[in-house]
Every structure is written in structure tokens, then in C-alpha cells.
Amino acid sequence: MPQYKLVYFNGRGRAEVARLLFAASGTKYEDHRIEKEQWPALKQKVPFGVLPVLEVDGKQYSQSGAVARYLAKEFGMMGCNNLEAFKIDEAYENIRDLCQALLGQLFETNKEEKAKKLQKIKEDLMPKTLKWFTNQLKENCTCGFLVGKKLSLADVAFFSLFDNVINMGHGKALDEAPTVKEHHTRIGNNAAIKKWVQTRPKTDW
């Protein structure tokens, strides 16, 4: 078994999907969190100057999407065939689109731009995303997962996304998409995921 070390800020952000994959698979790793004041000194030492970074047996790898896909493949959570992997990847990219928009709005400092970004999320991205996932869940309704017959990266990233949606005050949107809300609850009740959520450090984002 490789030795894993995940390096990120002390927040959920772009590293939480990886942490949830570790939790769901029961794989041990070092969850190394840094504070913002430590970042300037570390930035020059990591690939592309970005976080998260995953160390595998001491070698550094970057890009949150690549990290999540690698871990999902290692843990058997990337589907049972190429078509399932394709569907999982499709779901993951749709999740990342909304997640990037939410983070962009959260950290926007210009009040007018912040308001514009929030409006776009509420009127465009959120409804489209909820509709797409509602359809996906209905298509795979007998299995209890987004793709295939077992927990995958799609479900884990889905849970992380809508966990953030709720924590950022947009939870009412889920009331209009009961199928999505039910799936978020179902994945959140996975024993390993539930334990991680209950015991992880409490952070604002």
C-alpha cells in the first residue's frame, strides 16, 4: 500500500473530495493542513504553485481533478467498465463547474461582481445542475447510486458539492429537487462518510 499525504489549506475546498474518497475506502493517509501564512513559503516548493498536492510515497502530484480520479481508480470507485467511468467523469465535471462557481463567488471581493456571480449561480448554474442530477438519479433509480451499482467518485463528489451548497446558505435550492436532496442524505448516511463528516475539523469553507 502506498504512503499517502494530502497537503491543502485548513478548509474543505478543493481537497475535500479526496478526503472523502480516503474516508469511504478506509485508506490511511496524512491529512496535512496549512494556514494561509504558511502558503508563500510552500508555494515555490509544490508543482505549479497550487494546492492540493497529493504525495504518493514521497513524490508530489497536483491538480485536484487528477488527484480525485487517481484515488477513485485506486480504490475501485471509478466504475466497472469504460462507459461507467465515462459517466462518472461526466458527473464529476458537472460538479466541478458548480463548485468552481461557488468558490469564485465566495472569495470575490468586489461587491458588484459578487452579486452578479451569485445571481448567475441561482438563476442559471444551480437549476441546470439540479435538473441534470435529478435526471441521472431517475435513470439509475433502482441502484441507489449515480452510476452503476456501487459508490463511486460521482457520488462522493456529489455529496461534497451539495454539502458545500448547504453550508454556504443555498440549501433551500435542494427543496425544489427532492431526488437530489434524498441522494445527498443517502450518501451522507454511508457509515464511513458520516464518521468523517462528524469528526473532521470544523472550517468555514
PDB file of N, CA, C and O in Angstrom, residues 1 4 6 15-31 33 54 67-68 71-72 74-77 151-153 155-157 159-160 163 187-201:
ATOM      1  N   MET A   1       0.841  -1.199   0.000  1.00  0.00           N
ATOM      2  CA  MET A   1       0.000   0.000   0.000  1.00  0.00           C
ATOM      3  C   MET A   1       0.880   1.254   0.000  1.00  0.00           C
ATOM      4  O   MET A   1       1.755   1.385   0.852  1.00  0.00           O
ATOM      5  N   TYR A   4       0.354   7.786   1.587  1.00  0.00           N
ATOM      6  CA  TYR A   4      -0.301   8.976   1.048  1.00  0.00           C
ATOM      7  C   TYR A   4      -0.210  10.146   2.015  1.00  0.00           C
ATOM      8  O   TYR A   4      -0.381   9.979   3.229  1.00  0.00           O
ATOM      9  N   LEU A   6      -1.809  14.157   1.906  1.00  0.00           N
ATOM     10  CA  LEU A   6      -2.581  15.172   1.197  1.00  0.00           C
ATOM     11  C   LEU A   6      -2.307  16.529   1.831  1.00  0.00           C
ATOM     12  O   LEU A   6      -2.514  16.712   3.031  1.00  0.00           O
ATOM     13  N   ALA A  15      -9.902  20.053  -1.748  1.00  0.00           N
ATOM     14  CA  ALA A  15      -9.309  18.809  -1.248  1.00  0.00           C
ATOM     15  C   ALA A  15     -10.334  17.871  -0.631  1.00  0.00           C
ATOM     16  O   ALA A  15     -10.015  16.708  -0.358  1.00  0.00           O
ATOM     17  N   GLU A  16     -11.554  18.344  -0.422  1.00  0.00           N
ATOM     18  CA  GLU A  16     -12.492  17.542   0.356  1.00  0.00           C
ATOM     19  C   GLU A  16     -12.943  16.282  -0.362  1.00  0.00           C
ATOM     20  O   GLU A  16     -13.211  15.253   0.278  1.00  0.00           O
ATOM     21  N   VAL A  17     -13.025  16.325  -1.676  1.00  0.00           N
ATOM     22  CA  VAL A  17     -13.398  15.102  -2.399  1.00  0.00           C
ATOM     23  C   VAL A  17     -12.353  14.020  -2.150  1.00  0.00           C
ATOM     24  O   VAL A  17     -12.695  12.859  -1.893  1.00  0.00           O
ATOM     25  N   ALA A  18     -11.078  14.382  -2.204  1.00  0.00           N
ATOM     26  CA  ALA A  18     -10.015  13.409  -1.929  1.00  0.00           C
ATOM     27  C   ALA A  18     -10.134  12.866  -0.507  1.00  0.00           C
ATOM     28  O   ALA A  18      -9.996  11.656  -0.279  1.00  0.00           O
ATOM     29  N   ARG A  19     -10.389  13.745   0.453  1.00  0.00           N
ATOM     30  CA  ARG A  19     -10.524  13.294   1.845  1.00  0.00           C
ATOM     31  C   ARG A  19     -11.698  12.330   1.993  1.00  0.00           C
ATOM     32  O   ARG A  19     -11.616  11.327   2.724  1.00  0.00           O
ATOM     33  N   LEU A  20     -12.790  12.629   1.309  1.00  0.00           N
ATOM     34  CA  LEU A  20     -13.962  11.747   1.366  1.00  0.00           C
ATOM     35  C   LEU A  20     -13.678  10.402   0.712  1.00  0.00           C
ATOM     36  O   LEU A  20     -14.166   9.367   1.172  1.00  0.00           O
ATOM     37  N   LEU A  21     -12.886  10.399  -0.358  1.00  0.00           N
ATOM     38  CA  LEU A  21     -12.507   9.138  -1.000  1.00  0.00           C
ATOM     39  C   LEU A  21     -11.655   8.296  -0.051  1.00  0.00           C
ATOM     40  O   LEU A  21     -11.846   7.079   0.052  1.00  0.00           O
ATOM     41  N   PHE A  22     -10.723   8.940   0.630  1.00  0.00           N
ATOM     42  CA  PHE A  22      -9.923   8.224   1.628  1.00  0.00           C
ATOM     43  C   PHE A  22     -10.827   7.642   2.711  1.00  0.00           C
ATOM     44  O   PHE A  22     -10.676   6.484   3.117  1.00  0.00           O
ATOM     45  N   ALA A  23     -11.769   8.464   3.188  1.00  0.00           N
ATOM     46  CA  ALA A  23     -12.662   8.013   4.256  1.00  0.00           C
ATOM     47  C   ALA A  23     -13.541   6.856   3.799  1.00  0.00           C
ATOM     48  O   ALA A  23     -13.645   5.828   4.486  1.00  0.00           O
ATOM     49  N   ALA A  24     -14.154   7.011   2.634  1.00  0.00           N
ATOM     50  CA  ALA A  24     -15.085   5.992   2.132  1.00  0.00           C
ATOM     51  C   ALA A  24     -14.392   4.661   1.879  1.00  0.00           C
ATOM     52  O   ALA A  24     -14.989   3.592   2.050  1.00  0.00           O
ATOM     53  N   SER A  25     -13.123   4.721   1.466  1.00  0.00           N
ATOM     54  CA  SER A  25     -12.381   3.495   1.154  1.00  0.00           C
ATOM     55  C   SER A  25     -11.681   2.904   2.374  1.00  0.00           C
ATOM     56  O   SER A  25     -11.152   1.786   2.321  1.00  0.00           O
ATOM     57  N   GLY A  26     -11.629   3.667   3.475  1.00  0.00           N
ATOM     58  CA  GLY A  26     -10.955   3.201   4.667  1.00  0.00           C
ATOM     59  C   GLY A  26      -9.440   3.191   4.531  1.00  0.00           C
ATOM     60  O   GLY A  26      -8.755   2.431   5.212  1.00  0.00           O
ATOM     61  N   THR A  27      -8.919   4.062   3.663  1.00  0.00           N
ATOM     62  CA  THR A  27      -7.484   4.106   3.404  1.00  0.00           C
ATOM     63  C   THR A  27      -6.801   5.142   4.294  1.00  0.00           C
ATOM     64  O   THR A  27      -7.248   6.282   4.384  1.00  0.00           O
ATOM     65  N   LYS A  28      -5.712   4.744   4.916  1.00  0.00           N
ATOM     66  CA  LYS A  28      -4.974   5.656   5.791  1.00  0.00           C
ATOM     67  C   LYS A  28      -4.159   6.658   4.967  1.00  0.00           C
ATOM     68  O   LYS A  28      -3.622   6.314   3.916  1.00  0.00           O
ATOM     69  N   TYR A  29      -4.077   7.879   5.474  1.00  0.00           N
ATOM     70  CA  TYR A  29      -3.281   8.928   4.823  1.00  0.00           C
ATOM     71  C   TYR A  29      -2.985  10.007   5.841  1.00  0.00           C
ATOM     72  O   TYR A  29      -3.614  10.073   6.907  1.00  0.00           O
ATOM     73  N   GLU A  30      -2.058  10.888   5.506  1.00  0.00           N
ATOM     74  CA  GLU A  30      -1.768  12.045   6.352  1.00  0.00           C
ATOM     75  C   GLU A  30      -2.515  13.253   5.792  1.00  0.00           C
ATOM     76  O   GLU A  30      -2.285  13.657   4.658  1.00  0.00           O
ATOM     77  N   ASP A  31      -3.400  13.807   6.595  1.00  0.00           N
ATOM     78  CA  ASP A  31      -4.174  14.989   6.201  1.00  0.00           C
ATOM     79  C   ASP A  31      -3.413  16.222   6.688  1.00  0.00           C
ATOM     80  O   ASP A  31      -3.639  16.721   7.787  1.00  0.00           O
ATOM     81  N   ARG A  33      -2.604  19.926   6.860  1.00  0.00           N
ATOM     82  CA  ARG A  33      -3.279  21.200   6.624  1.00  0.00           C
ATOM     83  C   ARG A  33      -2.343  22.359   6.953  1.00  0.00           C
ATOM     84  O   ARG A  33      -1.655  22.329   7.969  1.00  0.00           O
ATOM     85  N   LEU A  54      -1.002  15.892  -3.675  1.00  0.00           N
ATOM     86  CA  LEU A  54      -1.005  14.545  -3.113  1.00  0.00           C
ATOM     87  C   LEU A  54       0.397  13.973  -3.244  1.00  0.00           C
ATOM     88  O   LEU A  54       0.961  13.941  -4.335  1.00  0.00           O
ATOM     89  N   VAL A  67      -6.005  14.253  -8.931  1.00  0.00           N
ATOM     90  CA  VAL A  67      -5.874  13.573  -7.639  1.00  0.00           C
ATOM     91  C   VAL A  67      -7.116  12.730  -7.361  1.00  0.00           C
ATOM     92  O   VAL A  67      -7.022  11.552  -6.987  1.00  0.00           O
ATOM     93  N   ALA A  68      -8.299  13.318  -7.540  1.00  0.00           N
ATOM     94  CA  ALA A  68      -9.552  12.609  -7.260  1.00  0.00           C
ATOM     95  C   ALA A  68      -9.717  11.393  -8.168  1.00  0.00           C
ATOM     96  O   ALA A  68     -10.097  10.309  -7.709  1.00  0.00           O
ATOM     97  N   LEU A  71      -7.224   8.567  -7.121  1.00  0.00           N
ATOM     98  CA  LEU A  71      -7.645   7.879  -5.902  1.00  0.00           C
ATOM     99  C   LEU A  71      -8.867   7.001  -6.164  1.00  0.00           C
ATOM    100  O   LEU A  71      -8.948   5.874  -5.668  1.00  0.00           O
ATOM    101  N   ALA A  72      -9.818   7.513  -6.953  1.00  0.00           N
ATOM    102  CA  ALA A  72     -11.016   6.734  -7.263  1.00  0.00           C
ATOM    103  C   ALA A  72     -10.653   5.432  -7.984  1.00  0.00           C
ATOM    104  O   ALA A  72     -11.206   4.372  -7.696  1.00  0.00           O
ATOM    105  N   GLU A  74      -7.712   3.888  -7.802  1.00  0.00           N
ATOM    106  CA  GLU A  74      -7.000   3.051  -6.841  1.00  0.00           C
ATOM    107  C   GLU A  74      -7.950   2.348  -5.877  1.00  0.00           C
ATOM    108  O   GLU A  74      -7.710   1.215  -5.466  1.00  0.00           O
ATOM    109  N   PHE A  75      -9.045   3.016  -5.525  1.00  0.00           N
ATOM    110  CA  PHE A  75      -9.963   2.488  -4.516  1.00  0.00           C
ATOM    111  C   PHE A  75     -11.162   1.759  -5.128  1.00  0.00           C
ATOM    112  O   PHE A  75     -12.111   1.421  -4.424  1.00  0.00           O
ATOM    113  N   GLY A  76     -11.143   1.530  -6.451  1.00  0.00           N
ATOM    114  CA  GLY A  76     -12.243   0.815  -7.099  1.00  0.00           C
ATOM    115  C   GLY A  76     -13.534   1.603  -7.152  1.00  0.00           C
ATOM    116  O   GLY A  76     -14.626   1.029  -7.099  1.00  0.00           O
ATOM    117  N   MET A  77     -13.413   2.925  -7.298  1.00  0.00           N
ATOM    118  CA  MET A  77     -14.595   3.791  -7.282  1.00  0.00           C
ATOM    119  C   MET A  77     -14.709   4.609  -8.569  1.00  0.00           C
ATOM    120  O   MET A  77     -15.191   5.731  -8.567  1.00  0.00           O
ATOM    121  N   LEU A 151     -20.895   2.673  -4.776  1.00  0.00           N
ATOM    122  CA  LEU A 151     -20.414   4.022  -4.524  1.00  0.00           C
ATOM    123  C   LEU A 151     -19.248   4.347  -5.453  1.00  0.00           C
ATOM    124  O   LEU A 151     -18.343   3.531  -5.633  1.00  0.00           O
ATOM    125  N   SER A 152     -19.279   5.534  -6.040  1.00  0.00           N
ATOM    126  CA  SER A 152     -18.223   5.945  -6.960  1.00  0.00           C
ATOM    127  C   SER A 152     -17.797   7.388  -6.683  1.00  0.00           C
ATOM    128  O   SER A 152     -18.382   8.083  -5.847  1.00  0.00           O
ATOM    129  N   LEU A 153     -16.793   7.813  -7.430  1.00  0.00           N
ATOM    130  CA  LEU A 153     -16.352   9.214  -7.364  1.00  0.00           C
ATOM    131  C   LEU A 153     -17.519  10.161  -7.592  1.00  0.00           C
ATOM    132  O   LEU A 153     -17.601  11.219  -6.958  1.00  0.00           O
ATOM    133  N   ASP A 155     -20.675   9.877  -6.732  1.00  0.00           N
ATOM    134  CA  ASP A 155     -21.472  10.038  -5.511  1.00  0.00           C
ATOM    135  C   ASP A 155     -20.721  10.837  -4.449  1.00  0.00           C
ATOM    136  O   ASP A 155     -21.299  11.689  -3.779  1.00  0.00           O
ATOM    137  N   VAL A 156     -19.433  10.547  -4.309  1.00  0.00           N
ATOM    138  CA  VAL A 156     -18.628  11.232  -3.299  1.00  0.00           C
ATOM    139  C   VAL A 156     -18.510  12.720  -3.622  1.00  0.00           C
ATOM    140  O   VAL A 156     -18.680  13.580  -2.744  1.00  0.00           O
ATOM    141  N   ALA A 157     -18.217  13.040  -4.887  1.00  0.00           N
ATOM    142  CA  ALA A 157     -18.107  14.443  -5.291  1.00  0.00           C
ATOM    143  C   ALA A 157     -19.457  15.134  -5.208  1.00  0.00           C
ATOM    144  O   ALA A 157     -19.540  16.317  -4.833  1.00  0.00           O
ATOM    145  N   PHE A 159     -21.856  14.423  -3.060  1.00  0.00           N
ATOM    146  CA  PHE A 159     -22.091  14.718  -1.644  1.00  0.00           C
ATOM    147  C   PHE A 159     -21.301  15.946  -1.211  1.00  0.00           C
ATOM    148  O   PHE A 159     -21.829  16.821  -0.516  1.00  0.00           O
ATOM    149  N   SER A 160     -20.040  16.008  -1.606  1.00  0.00           N
ATOM    150  CA  SER A 160     -19.193  17.135  -1.218  1.00  0.00           C
ATOM    151  C   SER A 160     -19.746  18.450  -1.754  1.00  0.00           C
ATOM    152  O   SER A 160     -19.792  19.460  -1.036  1.00  0.00           O
ATOM    153  N   ASP A 163     -22.994  19.334   0.063  1.00  0.00           N
ATOM    154  CA  ASP A 163     -22.634  19.672   1.439  1.00  0.00           C
ATOM    155  C   ASP A 163     -22.202  21.137   1.494  1.00  0.00           C
ATOM    156  O   ASP A 163     -22.602  21.890   2.386  1.00  0.00           O
ATOM    157  N   ILE A 187     -26.108   9.297   0.691  1.00  0.00           N
ATOM    158  CA  ILE A 187     -24.648   9.183   0.680  1.00  0.00           C
ATOM    159  C   ILE A 187     -24.073   9.650   2.019  1.00  0.00           C
ATOM    160  O   ILE A 187     -23.112   9.084   2.529  1.00  0.00           O
ATOM    161  N   GLY A 188     -24.682  10.677   2.589  1.00  0.00           N
ATOM    162  CA  GLY A 188     -24.230  11.168   3.891  1.00  0.00           C
ATOM    163  C   GLY A 188     -24.411  10.162   5.008  1.00  0.00           C
ATOM    164  O   GLY A 188     -23.753  10.249   6.047  1.00  0.00           O
ATOM    165  N   ASN A 189     -25.300   9.188   4.798  1.00  0.00           N
ATOM    166  CA  ASN A 189     -25.530   8.152   5.800  1.00  0.00           C
ATOM    167  C   ASN A 189     -24.617   6.946   5.618  1.00  0.00           C
ATOM    168  O   ASN A 189     -24.683   6.001   6.421  1.00  0.00           O
ATOM    169  N   ASN A 190     -23.790   6.963   4.573  1.00  0.00           N
ATOM    170  CA  ASN A 190     -22.747   5.940   4.462  1.00  0.00           C
ATOM    171  C   ASN A 190     -21.906   6.009   5.744  1.00  0.00           C
ATOM    172  O   ASN A 190     -21.463   7.093   6.151  1.00  0.00           O
ATOM    173  N   ALA A 191     -21.677   4.881   6.391  1.00  0.00           N
ATOM    174  CA  ALA A 191     -21.057   4.879   7.721  1.00  0.00           C
ATOM    175  C   ALA A 191     -19.701   5.581   7.750  1.00  0.00           C
ATOM    176  O   ALA A 191     -19.424   6.382   8.653  1.00  0.00           O
ATOM    177  N   ALA A 192     -18.869   5.301   6.755  1.00  0.00           N
ATOM    178  CA  ALA A 192     -17.528   5.882   6.738  1.00  0.00           C
ATOM    179  C   ALA A 192     -17.570   7.375   6.450  1.00  0.00           C
ATOM    180  O   ALA A 192     -16.832   8.159   7.064  1.00  0.00           O
ATOM    181  N   ILE A 193     -18.430   7.779   5.518  1.00  0.00           N
ATOM    182  CA  ILE A 193     -18.567   9.202   5.188  1.00  0.00           C
ATOM    183  C   ILE A 193     -19.166   9.957   6.373  1.00  0.00           C
ATOM    184  O   ILE A 193     -18.711  11.049   6.727  1.00  0.00           O
ATOM    185  N   LYS A 194     -20.169   9.371   6.988  1.00  0.00           N
ATOM    186  CA  LYS A 194     -20.814  10.011   8.138  1.00  0.00           C
ATOM    187  C   LYS A 194     -19.813  10.225   9.269  1.00  0.00           C
ATOM    188  O   LYS A 194     -19.776  11.301   9.890  1.00  0.00           O
ATOM    189  N   LYS A 195     -18.975   9.226   9.531  1.00  0.00           N
ATOM    190  CA  LYS A 195     -17.974   9.344  10.595  1.00  0.00           C
ATOM    191  C   LYS A 195     -16.985  10.463  10.285  1.00  0.00           C
ATOM    192  O   LYS A 195     -16.628  11.253  11.167  1.00  0.00           O
ATOM    193  N   TRP A 196     -16.535  10.552   9.007  1.00  0.00           N
ATOM    194  CA  TRP A 196     -15.585  11.601   8.629  1.00  0.00           C
ATOM    195  C   TRP A 196     -16.211  12.982   8.817  1.00  0.00           C
ATOM    196  O   TRP A 196     -15.581  13.880   9.382  1.00  0.00           O
ATOM    197  N   VAL A 197     -17.434  13.159   8.353  1.00  0.00           N
ATOM    198  CA  VAL A 197     -18.104  14.456   8.459  1.00  0.00           C
ATOM    199  C   VAL A 197     -18.253  14.873   9.912  1.00  0.00           C
ATOM    200  O   VAL A 197     -18.095  16.040  10.275  1.00  0.00           O
ATOM    201  N   GLN A 198     -18.544  13.906  10.763  1.00  0.00           N
ATOM    202  CA  GLN A 198     -18.746  14.207  12.186  1.00  0.00           C
ATOM    203  C   GLN A 198     -17.443  14.533  12.906  1.00  0.00           C
ATOM    204  O   GLN A 198     -17.449  15.278  13.900  1.00  0.00           O
ATOM    205  N   THR A 199     -16.319  14.014  12.426  1.00  0.00           N
ATOM    206  CA  THR A 199     -15.058  14.164  13.153  1.00  0.00           C
ATOM    207  C   THR A 199     -14.048  15.082  12.460  1.00  0.00           C
ATOM    208  O   THR A 199     -13.021  15.428  13.079  1.00  0.00           O
ATOM    209  N   ARG A 200     -14.293  15.497  11.232  1.00  0.00           N
ATOM    210  CA  ARG A 200     -13.336  16.341  10.528  1.00  0.00           C
ATOM    211  C   ARG A 200     -13.253  17.719  11.198  1.00  0.00           C
ATOM    212  O   ARG A 200     -14.197  18.152  11.882  1.00  0.00           O
ATOM    213  N   PRO A 201     -12.139  18.419  11.003  1.00  0.00           N
ATOM    214  CA  PRO A 201     -12.017  19.777  11.570  1.00  0.00           C
ATOM    215  C   PRO A 201     -13.148  20.684  11.083  1.00  0.00           C
ATOM    216  O   PRO A 201     -13.539  20.633   9.910  1.00  0.00           O
TER     217      PRO A 201
END
